[in-house]
Amino acid sequence: MSTTLPGRLREAGELPAPLPVTPPPASARSRALRSRVRSALVHALLAGLTLAVLVPFVWMVSSSLKHDNQVFSVPVQWVPTEFVWSNYADIWTRIPMLTYLRNSLFLAVTITFLQVLTGSFAAYGFAKVRFPGRDVLFLAYIATIAVPWQAYMVPQYILMQKAGLTNTFTSLILLQAFGAFGVFLMRQYYMTIPDELCEAARIDGLSEYGIWARIVLPLSRPALASLALLTFVHTWNDYMGPFIYLTSNELWTVQLGLRSFVGLYDAEYAMIMTGSVISVLPILLVFLLGQRYFIQGIATAGMKG
Amino acid sequence: MALTDASRPALRRHGDPRQVRRNTLIGWSFILPNFLGFAALTLLPVVAALGLSFMKWNSYSDPEWVGLANFERMLGNETFWVALKNTTYYAAGHIPLTMAAALGLAILLNEKLRGVGFFRTALFFPYITSLVAVAVVWNMLFNPTAGPVNLLLEALGVADPPGWTTSSDWAMPAVIITSVWRDMGYYMVIYLAGLQAIPPEYYEAAQVDGANAWQRFRNVTLPCLRPTTFLVLVMVTVGSFKVFDLIVVMTDGGPGRATTVLSQLIYREGIREGRFGYASAISLVLFLIVLTVTVLQFKVQERRER
């Protein structure tokens, strides 16, 4: 790839590069041709790479519509000969999928709501109110983002055990709703809102809480959306938290339920893939609705870190 | 509104002590709801982990100060060394491959082409797919006898394709491939933001000076991307050393101990076996490794800037 990439980049030509040997009209035409060939090449390359990246999803969906013994056919059958839709009807009785989905949804929504609320509230204190000790405190927040969670999961677990909260949703909600990431992301965004705007509101007699609620919050809608979507997806997909804290089957999330199904019936390939598809669908939906905000959120958190 | 008018300049100057006190109260009132949870459930555990690693404590006994005994035991334990080696192996594969893939894709996506939005969406999607589904699908793709990966390799003329997750030599590469596939879209987005922040005038100037594409990449793109690359490097590194869920779901550390990593050891010792002190000692080592690597990267970055 590295040998062809410079070649293609050379033909980039944002500015017409004067070629001394070729006469002007011919070079203009060949440049137009070259730039078209070039974008066709990049297109083809991107399409190929994207297809390769999406192959696992194709396999997942295609296998979920097969019988178990057709999943590993040689050669690979990308389109099932017979569509076994019944997999999607049977899974609800094979495992308590509905309960799992409900648990995941409850956790994801509650945690997202609390994280966005407390995160954006705290971020205002860090971004728009000046007081001694503020920056040291913010540093403590940032520092913990860099500490791997595994390094303090044992004390957290002891704390929850002593409080009698293991095997409850409360433990997970408490652990994940007050993360430093939300504060960080929102603060980065608030810093881009001009202070003059808040000053003007102060002159008009708004309290700081009023400024937060009526000026800053409405202006930060894109950042709120980013944080909400990232938190939702993160909680929905979380495996380790529920794995450590939730032991009773009726509290399990989709991820735990799917994993346990795989462990128990590892030869039911088609049904496993059906479960996988169902576990991914809500995320796909959320992602397609708000993908702009995902990308923006990651770019914001990244660029100013 | 005399009061608010008076408060305005004070916010800037921090002059009046009464004003400072008022701002401090207001500031804290915003931060407090989040801070309570953060202090109790993140800050306190972080500090506690440090202390616990010098104590002997399990579910049945009271904590007791034992100095460096946990560390001695850890250094004498073979599984610890295996896990350390595996974690390093994973990081050594995951970090460069993820960064190269992310940068490559970002450069392609930075072209002004029709349909770029679709490609970006599709390439990003693996990152937000649930990990269990990812692990389960890739385990099937890597199936040694009938998985598509090996069927493809056979079609390409590889006579004896690897056993992937069933082989102790190939399980880690399989995990690394899966994790690169999953993570590259995330860092691609960060790289893309970095690329778009490079002023086009730089490229134009380079072109006027007769720089070819490779020279422009070396002398414009890479230097301008340095802050982004540094950020990505730190993020990927931290992520690599704390790898956990993917391995738990995909191989559970096996076959044998071929993919057992440090954070798994912390989970087993600390939460399953209830050896809080010993597990905290391993956590401290994990943290120190991440810290050292990050600080080293900072130093290198600093020297380059000069």
Coordinates of C-alpha atoms in Angstrom, one line a residue:
Chain A
M1 CA 0.0 0.0 0.0
S2 CA 2.8 2.4 0.9
T3 CA 4.3 2.1 -2.6
T4 CA 1.1 3.1 -4.4
L5 CA -0.1 5.7 -1.9
P6 CA 2.5 8.4 -2.7
G7 CA 1.8 7.9 -6.4
R8 CA -1.9 8.6 -5.9
L9 CA -1.2 11.5 -3.6
R10 CA 1.2 13.0 -6.1
E11 CA -1.7 13.2 -8.5
A12 CA -3.7 15.1 -5.9
G13 CA -3.1 18.5 -7.4
E14 CA -5.1 21.0 -5.3
L15 CA -3.1 23.6 -7.2
P16 CA -2.1 23.1 -10.8
A17 CA 1.5 22.0 -10.7
P18 CA 3.2 23.4 -13.8
L19 CA 4.8 20.7 -15.9
P20 CA 7.6 22.3 -17.9
V21 CA 7.8 19.8 -20.7
T22 CA 4.1 19.4 -21.6
P23 CA 2.3 22.2 -23.5
P24 CA -0.4 23.9 -21.4
P25 CA -3.7 22.7 -23.1
A26 CA -2.6 19.0 -23.1
S27 CA -1.5 19.1 -19.5
A28 CA -4.8 20.6 -18.4
R29 CA -6.7 17.8 -20.1
S30 CA -4.4 15.1 -18.8
R31 CA -4.7 16.6 -15.3
A32 CA -8.5 16.4 -15.4
L33 CA -8.3 12.9 -16.6
R34 CA -5.7 12.0 -14.0
S35 CA -7.7 13.5 -11.2
R36 CA -10.7 11.5 -12.4
V37 CA -8.8 8.2 -12.6
R38 CA -7.3 9.0 -9.2
S39 CA -10.7 9.5 -7.5
A40 CA -12.0 6.4 -9.1
L41 CA -9.0 4.5 -7.6
V42 CA -9.5 6.0 -4.2
H43 CA -13.2 5.1 -4.4
A44 CA -12.5 1.6 -5.4
L45 CA -10.0 1.2 -2.6
L46 CA -12.3 2.6 0.0
A47 CA -15.2 0.4 -1.2
G48 CA -13.0 -2.7 -1.0
L49 CA -11.7 -1.8 2.5
T50 CA -15.2 -1.0 3.7
L51 CA -16.6 -4.2 2.4
A52 CA -13.8 -6.2 4.1
V53 CA -14.5 -4.4 7.4
L54 CA -18.2 -5.1 7.1
V55 CA -17.7 -8.9 6.3
P56 CA -18.2 -10.0 9.9
F57 CA -21.6 -8.3 10.0
V58 CA -22.6 -9.9 6.7
W59 CA -21.6 -13.3 8.1
M60 CA -23.5 -12.5 11.3
V61 CA -26.8 -11.7 9.6
S62 CA -26.5 -14.5 7.0
S63 CA -25.7 -17.1 9.7
S64 CA -28.6 -15.9 11.8
L65 CA -30.9 -17.0 9.0
K66 CA -29.5 -20.5 8.5
H67 CA -29.9 -23.9 10.2
D68 CA -27.0 -24.7 12.6
N69 CA -25.5 -27.3 10.2
Q70 CA -25.4 -24.8 7.3
V71 CA -23.4 -22.1 9.1
F72 CA -20.0 -23.7 8.5
S73 CA -20.6 -25.0 4.9
V74 CA -17.7 -25.2 2.6
P75 CA -17.4 -23.1 0.5
V76 CA -18.9 -20.2 2.5
Q77 CA -22.5 -19.6 1.6
W78 CA -23.0 -15.8 1.9
V79 CA -26.7 -16.0 1.1
P80 CA -28.6 -18.8 2.8
T81 CA -30.3 -21.2 0.4
E82 CA -33.4 -21.2 2.7
F83 CA -34.1 -18.3 5.0
V84 CA -34.8 -19.6 8.5
W85 CA -36.8 -16.7 9.9
S86 CA -38.0 -19.0 12.7
N87 CA -34.7 -18.3 14.5
Y88 CA -35.9 -14.8 15.2
A89 CA -39.2 -16.2 16.6
D90 CA -37.6 -19.0 18.7
I91 CA -34.9 -17.0 20.5
W92 CA -37.4 -15.3 22.8
T93 CA -38.4 -18.6 24.3
R94 CA -34.9 -20.2 24.3
I95 CA -33.5 -17.4 26.5
P96 CA -35.3 -14.6 28.4
M97 CA -34.2 -12.1 25.7
L98 CA -37.0 -9.7 26.5
T99 CA -35.9 -9.4 30.1
Y100 CA -32.3 -8.9 29.1
L101 CA -33.2 -6.2 26.6
R102 CA -35.3 -4.5 29.2
N103 CA -32.5 -4.6 31.8
S104 CA -30.0 -3.2 29.3
L105 CA -32.3 -0.5 28.3
F106 CA -33.1 0.5 31.9
L107 CA -29.4 0.7 32.8
A108 CA -28.4 2.5 29.7
V109 CA -31.1 5.1 29.9
T110 CA -30.7 5.8 33.7
I111 CA -26.9 6.0 33.5
T112 CA -27.0 8.2 30.5
F113 CA -29.5 10.6 32.0
L114 CA -27.5 11.0 35.3
Q115 CA -24.2 11.3 33.5
V116 CA -25.5 14.0 31.2
L117 CA -27.2 15.9 34.0
T118 CA -24.4 15.9 36.6
G119 CA -21.7 16.1 33.9
S120 CA -23.0 19.2 32.2
F121 CA -23.9 20.8 35.6
A122 CA -20.3 20.2 36.9
A123 CA -18.8 21.3 33.7
Y124 CA -20.4 24.8 34.1
G125 CA -18.6 25.1 37.4
F126 CA -15.3 24.2 35.8
A127 CA -15.7 26.3 32.7
K128 CA -17.5 29.4 33.7
V129 CA -17.1 30.1 37.4
R130 CA -13.7 31.2 38.7
F131 CA -12.7 30.2 42.2
P132 CA -9.5 29.1 44.0
G133 CA -8.7 25.4 43.7
R134 CA -10.9 24.9 40.6
D135 CA -8.0 23.9 38.3
V136 CA -6.5 21.5 40.7
L137 CA -9.8 19.8 41.1
F138 CA -10.2 19.5 37.3
L139 CA -6.7 18.0 37.1
A140 CA -7.9 15.3 39.6
Y141 CA -10.7 14.5 37.2
I142 CA -8.4 14.3 34.2
A143 CA -5.9 12.2 36.0
T144 CA -8.4 9.5 36.8
I145 CA -9.4 9.3 33.2
A146 CA -5.8 8.1 32.5
V147 CA -5.9 5.5 35.4
P148 CA -7.0 2.1 34.0
W149 CA -10.3 1.1 35.6
Q150 CA -8.9 -2.3 36.3
A151 CA -6.4 -0.7 38.7
Y152 CA -9.2 0.3 41.1
M153 CA -12.0 -2.1 40.4
V154 CA -11.1 -4.2 43.5
P155 CA -11.6 -1.3 46.0
Q156 CA -14.8 -0.3 44.2
Y157 CA -16.0 -3.9 44.6
I158 CA -15.2 -4.0 48.3
L159 CA -17.0 -0.7 48.7
M160 CA -20.1 -2.0 47.0
Q161 CA -19.9 -5.3 48.9
K162 CA -19.8 -3.5 52.2
A163 CA -22.7 -1.3 51.2
G164 CA -24.6 -4.5 50.3
L165 CA -25.1 -3.3 46.7
T166 CA -23.5 -6.1 44.7
N167 CA -26.0 -7.9 42.5
T168 CA -28.2 -4.7 42.2
F169 CA -28.7 -2.2 39.4
T170 CA -27.9 0.5 41.9
S171 CA -24.2 -0.5 42.1
L172 CA -23.8 -0.2 38.3
I173 CA -25.7 3.1 38.2
L174 CA -23.6 4.6 40.9
L175 CA -20.4 3.4 39.4
Q176 CA -21.0 4.6 35.9
A177 CA -23.2 7.7 36.2
F178 CA -20.5 10.0 37.8
G179 CA -17.7 9.3 35.4
A180 CA -15.1 12.0 34.7
F181 CA -15.4 11.6 31.0
G182 CA -18.8 13.5 30.8
V183 CA -17.5 16.4 32.8
F184 CA -14.4 16.6 30.6
L185 CA -16.3 16.4 27.3
M186 CA -18.8 19.1 28.4
R187 CA -16.2 21.4 29.9
Q188 CA -14.3 21.3 26.6
Y189 CA -17.4 22.4 24.8
Y190 CA -18.4 25.1 27.3
M191 CA -14.9 26.6 26.9
T192 CA -15.8 27.4 23.3
I193 CA -18.9 29.4 24.4
P194 CA -17.8 33.0 24.7
D195 CA -17.7 34.4 28.3
E196 CA -19.2 37.7 27.0
L197 CA -22.5 35.8 26.5
C198 CA -22.6 34.8 30.2
E199 CA -21.5 38.3 31.2
A200 CA -24.4 39.8 29.3
A201 CA -26.8 37.5 31.0
R202 CA -25.4 38.4 34.4
I203 CA -26.0 42.1 33.6
D204 CA -29.5 41.2 32.7
G205 CA -29.9 39.7 36.2
L206 CA -29.7 36.0 35.5
S207 CA -28.3 33.9 38.3
E208 CA -25.5 31.4 37.5
Y209 CA -28.0 28.6 37.5
G210 CA -30.2 30.6 35.2
I211 CA -27.3 31.1 32.8
W212 CA -26.6 27.4 32.8
A213 CA -30.2 26.4 32.2
R214 CA -31.2 29.1 29.7
I215 CA -28.0 30.1 27.9
V216 CA -25.3 27.5 28.1
L217 CA -27.4 24.3 28.0
P218 CA -29.4 25.2 24.9
L219 CA -26.2 26.3 23.1
S220 CA -24.5 23.0 23.9
R221 CA -27.1 20.7 22.4
P222 CA -24.6 19.1 20.0
A223 CA -22.2 18.3 22.9
L224 CA -25.1 17.0 25.0
A225 CA -26.2 14.7 22.2
S226 CA -22.6 13.5 21.7
L227 CA -22.2 12.7 25.4
A228 CA -25.7 11.1 25.6
L229 CA -25.1 8.8 22.6
L230 CA -21.6 7.8 23.6
T231 CA -22.7 7.0 27.2
F232 CA -25.7 5.1 26.0
V233 CA -23.7 2.9 23.6
H234 CA -21.0 2.4 26.1
T235 CA -23.4 1.3 28.8
W236 CA -25.4 -0.9 26.4
N237 CA -22.2 -2.6 25.3
D238 CA -20.6 -2.8 28.7
Y239 CA -19.6 -6.4 29.6
M240 CA -17.3 -6.2 32.6
G241 CA -19.5 -4.1 34.9
P242 CA -22.5 -6.4 34.7
F243 CA -20.2 -9.4 34.6
I244 CA -18.7 -8.5 38.0
Y245 CA -21.7 -7.1 39.7
L246 CA -24.8 -8.9 38.4
T247 CA -25.1 -12.5 39.4
S248 CA -28.8 -13.3 39.2
N249 CA -30.1 -14.2 35.8
E250 CA -33.1 -11.9 36.1
L251 CA -30.8 -8.9 36.3
W252 CA -28.6 -9.8 33.4
T253 CA -28.1 -7.5 30.4
V254 CA -28.2 -8.5 26.8
Q255 CA -24.4 -8.9 26.8
L256 CA -24.3 -11.3 29.8
G257 CA -27.3 -13.2 28.5
L258 CA -25.7 -13.7 25.1
R259 CA -22.4 -14.7 26.6
S260 CA -24.0 -17.3 28.8
F261 CA -26.0 -18.7 25.9
V262 CA -22.8 -19.1 23.9
G263 CA -21.2 -20.9 26.9
L264 CA -24.2 -23.3 27.3
Y265 CA -25.1 -24.1 23.7
D266 CA -21.9 -23.5 21.8
A267 CA -23.0 -25.6 18.8
E268 CA -26.2 -23.6 18.1
Y269 CA -24.3 -21.3 15.8
A270 CA -27.4 -19.9 14.0
M271 CA -29.2 -19.1 17.2
I272 CA -26.0 -17.5 18.7
M273 CA -25.8 -15.3 15.6
T274 CA -29.5 -14.4 15.9
G275 CA -28.9 -13.2 19.5
S276 CA -25.9 -11.2 18.3
V277 CA -27.9 -9.5 15.6
I278 CA -30.6 -8.6 18.2
S279 CA -28.0 -7.3 20.6
V280 CA -26.5 -5.0 17.9
L281 CA -29.7 -3.7 16.3
P282 CA -30.6 -1.1 19.0
I283 CA -27.1 0.3 18.7
L284 CA -27.3 0.4 14.9
L285 CA -30.5 2.3 15.2
V286 CA -29.1 4.8 17.8
F287 CA -26.0 5.2 15.7
L288 CA -27.8 5.9 12.4
L289 CA -30.0 8.5 14.1
G290 CA -27.1 10.4 15.6
Q291 CA -23.9 9.4 13.9
R292 CA -23.0 13.0 13.3
Y293 CA -22.8 13.6 17.1
F294 CA -20.7 10.5 17.7
I295 CA -18.1 11.7 15.3
Q296 CA -18.2 15.2 16.6
G297 CA -18.0 14.1 20.2
I298 CA -14.9 11.9 19.6
A299 CA -13.3 14.6 17.6
T300 CA -13.9 17.2 20.3
A301 CA -12.7 15.0 23.1
G302 CA -9.7 14.2 21.0
M303 CA -8.7 17.5 19.6
K304 CA -8.5 19.4 22.9
G305 CA -7.2 16.7 25.1
Chain B
M1 CA -29.6 45.3 39.3
A2 CA -26.9 46.7 41.4
L3 CA -25.8 43.4 42.9
T4 CA -25.1 41.6 39.6
D5 CA -23.5 44.7 38.2
A6 CA -21.0 44.8 41.1
S7 CA -20.3 41.1 40.8
R8 CA -19.3 41.3 37.2
P9 CA -15.8 42.8 37.4
A10 CA -15.1 40.8 40.6
L11 CA -15.5 37.6 38.6
R12 CA -12.5 38.7 36.5
R13 CA -10.3 40.2 39.2
H14 CA -10.9 37.9 42.2
G15 CA -10.4 41.1 44.3
D16 CA -13.1 41.2 47.0
P17 CA -12.8 38.3 49.5
R18 CA -16.6 38.2 49.8
Q19 CA -16.9 37.9 46.1
V20 CA -14.4 35.1 46.1
R21 CA -16.3 33.2 48.8
R22 CA -19.5 33.7 46.8
N23 CA -18.0 32.3 43.6
T24 CA -16.4 29.4 45.5
L25 CA -19.8 28.5 46.8
I26 CA -21.5 28.8 43.4
G27 CA -18.7 26.9 41.7
W28 CA -18.9 24.1 44.2
S29 CA -22.6 23.9 44.1
F30 CA -22.3 23.1 40.4
I31 CA -19.6 20.6 40.8
L32 CA -20.8 18.9 44.0
P33 CA -23.5 16.5 42.6
N34 CA -21.0 14.9 40.3
F35 CA -18.1 15.3 42.6
L36 CA -19.8 13.3 45.4
G37 CA -20.2 10.3 43.2
F38 CA -16.8 10.8 41.6
A39 CA -15.0 11.2 45.0
A40 CA -16.6 8.2 46.6
L41 CA -16.5 5.8 43.7
T42 CA -13.4 6.8 41.7
L43 CA -11.1 9.0 43.6
L44 CA -11.3 7.1 46.9
P45 CA -10.9 3.6 45.2
V46 CA -7.8 4.9 43.3
V47 CA -6.2 6.0 46.5
A48 CA -7.3 2.9 48.4
A49 CA -5.8 0.6 45.7
L50 CA -2.5 2.1 46.5
G51 CA -2.7 1.4 50.2
L52 CA -4.3 -2.0 49.8
S53 CA -1.4 -3.3 47.8
F54 CA 0.7 -3.2 51.0
M55 CA -1.8 -5.1 53.0
K56 CA -3.0 -8.6 53.4
W57 CA -6.7 -8.7 53.3
N58 CA -9.3 -11.2 52.1
S59 CA -13.0 -11.7 52.6
Y60 CA -12.5 -13.5 55.9
S61 CA -9.8 -11.6 57.6
D62 CA -9.1 -8.0 58.7
P63 CA -6.7 -5.9 56.8
E64 CA -3.1 -6.2 58.1
W65 CA 0.0 -4.3 57.0
V66 CA 2.5 -6.6 55.3
G67 CA 4.8 -4.2 53.5
L68 CA 6.1 -5.6 50.3
A69 CA 5.0 -9.2 50.9
N70 CA 2.4 -9.0 48.1
F71 CA 5.0 -7.8 45.6
E72 CA 7.4 -10.6 46.6
R73 CA 4.7 -13.2 46.1
M74 CA 3.8 -11.7 42.8
L75 CA 7.4 -11.7 41.5
G76 CA 7.7 -15.3 42.5
N77 CA 4.5 -16.3 40.7
E78 CA 5.0 -17.6 37.2
T79 CA 1.4 -16.8 36.1
F80 CA 2.2 -13.1 36.8
W81 CA 5.1 -13.2 34.4
V82 CA 3.1 -15.0 31.8
A83 CA 0.3 -12.4 32.1
L84 CA 2.9 -9.6 31.9
K85 CA 4.4 -11.1 28.8
N86 CA 1.1 -11.6 27.1
T87 CA -0.1 -8.0 27.9
T88 CA 3.1 -6.7 26.4
Y89 CA 2.7 -8.9 23.4
Y90 CA -0.8 -7.7 22.9
A91 CA 0.2 -4.0 23.2
A92 CA 3.1 -4.5 20.8
G93 CA 0.7 -5.8 18.2
H94 CA -2.3 -3.7 18.9
I95 CA -0.7 -0.2 19.2
P96 CA 1.2 0.0 15.9
L97 CA -1.4 -1.8 13.8
T98 CA -4.3 0.2 15.1
M99 CA -2.5 3.5 14.6
A100 CA -1.3 2.6 11.0
A101 CA -4.8 1.4 10.0
A102 CA -6.5 4.4 11.6
L103 CA -4.1 6.9 9.9
G104 CA -4.3 5.1 6.5
L105 CA -8.1 5.1 6.6
A106 CA -8.2 8.7 7.7
I107 CA -6.0 9.8 4.8
L108 CA -8.2 8.1 2.3
L109 CA -11.4 9.6 3.9
N110 CA -9.8 13.0 3.9
E111 CA -10.2 13.1 0.1
K112 CA -13.0 15.2 -1.2
L113 CA -15.0 12.5 -2.7
R114 CA -18.7 11.7 -3.1
G115 CA -19.9 9.1 -0.6
V116 CA -17.2 9.7 2.0
G117 CA -19.8 10.0 4.7
F118 CA -21.0 6.5 4.0
F119 CA -17.5 5.0 4.2
R120 CA -16.8 6.9 7.4
T121 CA -20.0 5.6 9.0
A122 CA -19.3 2.0 7.9
L123 CA -15.7 2.0 9.0
F124 CA -16.6 3.5 12.4
F125 CA -19.4 1.0 13.1
P126 CA -17.3 -1.9 14.4
Y127 CA -16.2 0.3 17.3
I128 CA -19.7 0.7 18.7
T129 CA -20.8 -2.9 18.1
S130 CA -21.3 -4.9 21.3
L131 CA -18.2 -6.7 22.3
V132 CA -19.8 -10.0 22.9
A133 CA -21.2 -10.1 19.4
V134 CA -17.8 -9.1 18.0
A135 CA -16.0 -11.8 19.9
V136 CA -18.6 -14.4 19.0
V137 CA -18.5 -13.6 15.3
W138 CA -14.8 -13.5 15.1
N139 CA -14.4 -16.8 16.9
M140 CA -16.6 -18.3 14.2
L141 CA -14.7 -16.5 11.4
F142 CA -11.5 -17.9 12.9
N143 CA -12.8 -21.4 13.1
P144 CA -9.8 -23.6 12.1
T145 CA -11.5 -26.0 9.8
A146 CA -14.5 -24.3 8.3
G147 CA -14.2 -20.6 9.2
P148 CA -14.1 -18.1 6.3
V149 CA -10.6 -16.8 7.3
N150 CA -9.0 -20.2 6.9
L151 CA -11.0 -21.0 3.8
L152 CA -9.7 -17.8 2.3
L153 CA -6.1 -18.6 3.3
E154 CA -6.4 -22.1 1.8
A155 CA -7.8 -20.6 -1.4
L156 CA -4.8 -18.3 -1.5
G157 CA -2.5 -21.4 -1.3
V158 CA -1.7 -21.5 2.4
A159 CA -1.4 -25.3 2.9
D160 CA -1.6 -25.4 6.7
P161 CA -3.5 -22.4 8.0
P162 CA -3.2 -21.5 11.7
G163 CA -5.5 -22.8 14.3
W164 CA -6.2 -19.3 15.6
T165 CA -8.1 -19.3 19.0
T166 CA -7.5 -23.1 19.4
S167 CA -3.7 -22.8 19.1
S168 CA -1.6 -21.3 21.8
D169 CA 0.7 -19.7 19.2
W170 CA -2.1 -18.1 17.2
A171 CA -4.7 -17.1 19.8
M172 CA -3.0 -13.8 20.6
P173 CA -2.7 -12.8 16.9
A174 CA -6.4 -13.6 16.5
V175 CA -7.3 -11.4 19.4
I176 CA -5.1 -8.6 18.1
I177 CA -6.6 -8.7 14.6
T178 CA -10.1 -8.5 16.2
S179 CA -9.2 -5.6 18.4
V180 CA -7.5 -3.7 15.6
W181 CA -10.6 -4.2 13.5
R182 CA -12.8 -2.9 16.3
D183 CA -10.7 0.1 17.4
M184 CA -9.4 1.5 14.2
G185 CA -12.6 3.4 13.4
Y186 CA -12.4 5.3 16.6
Y187 CA -8.9 6.6 16.1
M188 CA -9.6 7.2 12.5
V189 CA -12.1 9.8 13.5
I190 CA -9.6 11.5 15.7
Y191 CA -7.0 11.4 12.9
L192 CA -9.5 12.8 10.4
A193 CA -10.2 15.8 12.7
G194 CA -6.5 16.3 12.9
L195 CA -6.1 16.1 9.1
Q196 CA -8.9 18.6 8.5
A197 CA -7.2 21.1 10.8
I198 CA -4.1 21.3 8.6
P199 CA -4.3 24.5 6.6
P200 CA -4.5 23.8 2.8
E201 CA -2.0 26.6 2.2
Y202 CA 0.8 24.4 3.6
Y203 CA 0.2 21.8 0.9
E204 CA 0.0 24.5 -1.7
A205 CA 3.3 26.1 -0.6
A206 CA 4.9 22.7 -0.6
Q207 CA 3.6 22.0 -4.1
V208 CA 4.9 25.3 -5.4
D209 CA 8.3 24.3 -4.0
G210 CA 8.1 21.2 -6.0
A211 CA 7.6 18.7 -3.2
N212 CA 6.2 15.3 -4.4
A213 CA 3.4 13.5 -2.6
W214 CA 5.7 11.4 -0.4
Q215 CA 7.7 14.6 0.6
R216 CA 4.4 16.4 1.3
F217 CA 3.3 13.5 3.5
R218 CA 6.6 13.4 5.3
N219 CA 7.1 17.2 5.7
V220 CA 3.6 18.6 6.0
T221 CA 1.1 15.9 7.0
L222 CA 3.2 14.1 9.6
P223 CA 4.6 17.1 11.4
C224 CA 1.2 18.8 11.5
L225 CA -0.4 15.6 12.8
R226 CA 2.2 15.2 15.6
P227 CA -0.1 16.4 18.4
T228 CA -2.9 14.1 17.1
T229 CA -0.5 11.2 16.8
F230 CA 0.7 11.8 20.3
L231 CA -2.8 11.8 21.7
V232 CA -3.8 8.7 19.8
L233 CA -0.6 7.0 20.9
V234 CA -1.3 7.7 24.6
M235 CA -4.9 6.6 24.2
V236 CA -4.1 3.4 22.4
T237 CA -1.4 2.6 24.8
V238 CA -3.6 3.0 27.9
G239 CA -6.3 1.0 26.1
S240 CA -3.9 -1.8 25.2
F241 CA -2.6 -2.4 28.7
K242 CA -6.0 -2.6 30.2
V243 CA -7.4 -5.0 27.7
F244 CA -9.9 -7.2 29.4
D245 CA -13.4 -7.9 28.1
L246 CA -12.4 -8.9 24.6
I247 CA -10.1 -11.5 25.9
V248 CA -12.5 -12.7 28.6
V249 CA -15.2 -13.2 26.0
M250 CA -13.1 -14.4 23.1
T251 CA -10.6 -16.8 24.7
D252 CA -11.0 -16.5 28.4
G253 CA -7.2 -16.3 28.7
G254 CA -6.7 -19.6 26.9
P255 CA -5.8 -22.0 25.4
G256 CA -3.9 -22.8 28.5
R257 CA -2.5 -19.4 29.6
A258 CA -1.7 -18.2 26.0
T259 CA -3.8 -15.1 26.2
T260 CA -4.1 -14.5 30.0
V261 CA -3.4 -10.7 30.6
L262 CA -2.8 -8.7 33.7
S263 CA -6.2 -7.2 34.2
Q264 CA -7.7 -10.7 34.1
L265 CA -5.4 -11.7 36.9
I266 CA -6.6 -8.8 38.9
Y267 CA -10.2 -9.9 38.4
R268 CA -9.4 -13.5 39.3
E269 CA -7.4 -12.8 42.4
G270 CA -9.3 -9.7 43.7
I271 CA -12.9 -10.4 42.9
R272 CA -13.3 -14.1 42.4
E273 CA -10.8 -15.3 45.0
G274 CA -11.2 -12.3 47.3
R275 CA -7.5 -11.6 47.8
F276 CA -7.9 -7.9 47.9
G277 CA -4.3 -7.0 48.9
Y278 CA -2.6 -9.2 46.4
A279 CA -4.9 -8.1 43.5
S280 CA -4.2 -4.5 44.4
A281 CA -0.5 -5.1 44.1
I282 CA -1.0 -6.4 40.6
S283 CA -3.2 -3.3 39.8
L284 CA -0.4 -1.1 41.1
V285 CA 2.0 -2.7 38.7
L286 CA -0.4 -2.3 35.8
F287 CA -0.9 1.3 36.7
L288 CA 2.9 1.9 37.0
I289 CA 3.4 0.4 33.5
V290 CA 0.8 2.6 31.9
L291 CA 2.2 5.6 33.8
T292 CA 5.8 4.9 32.8
V293 CA 4.9 4.4 29.1
T294 CA 2.8 7.6 29.1
V295 CA 5.5 9.7 30.7
L296 CA 8.1 8.3 28.4
Q297 CA 5.9 9.2 25.4
F298 CA 5.5 12.7 26.9
K299 CA 9.3 13.1 27.2
V300 CA 9.9 11.9 23.6
Q301 CA 7.2 14.3 22.4
E302 CA 8.7 17.2 24.3
R303 CA 12.2 16.6 22.9
R304 CA 10.8 16.5 19.4
E305 CA 9.0 19.8 19.8
R306 CA 12.3 21.5 20.6

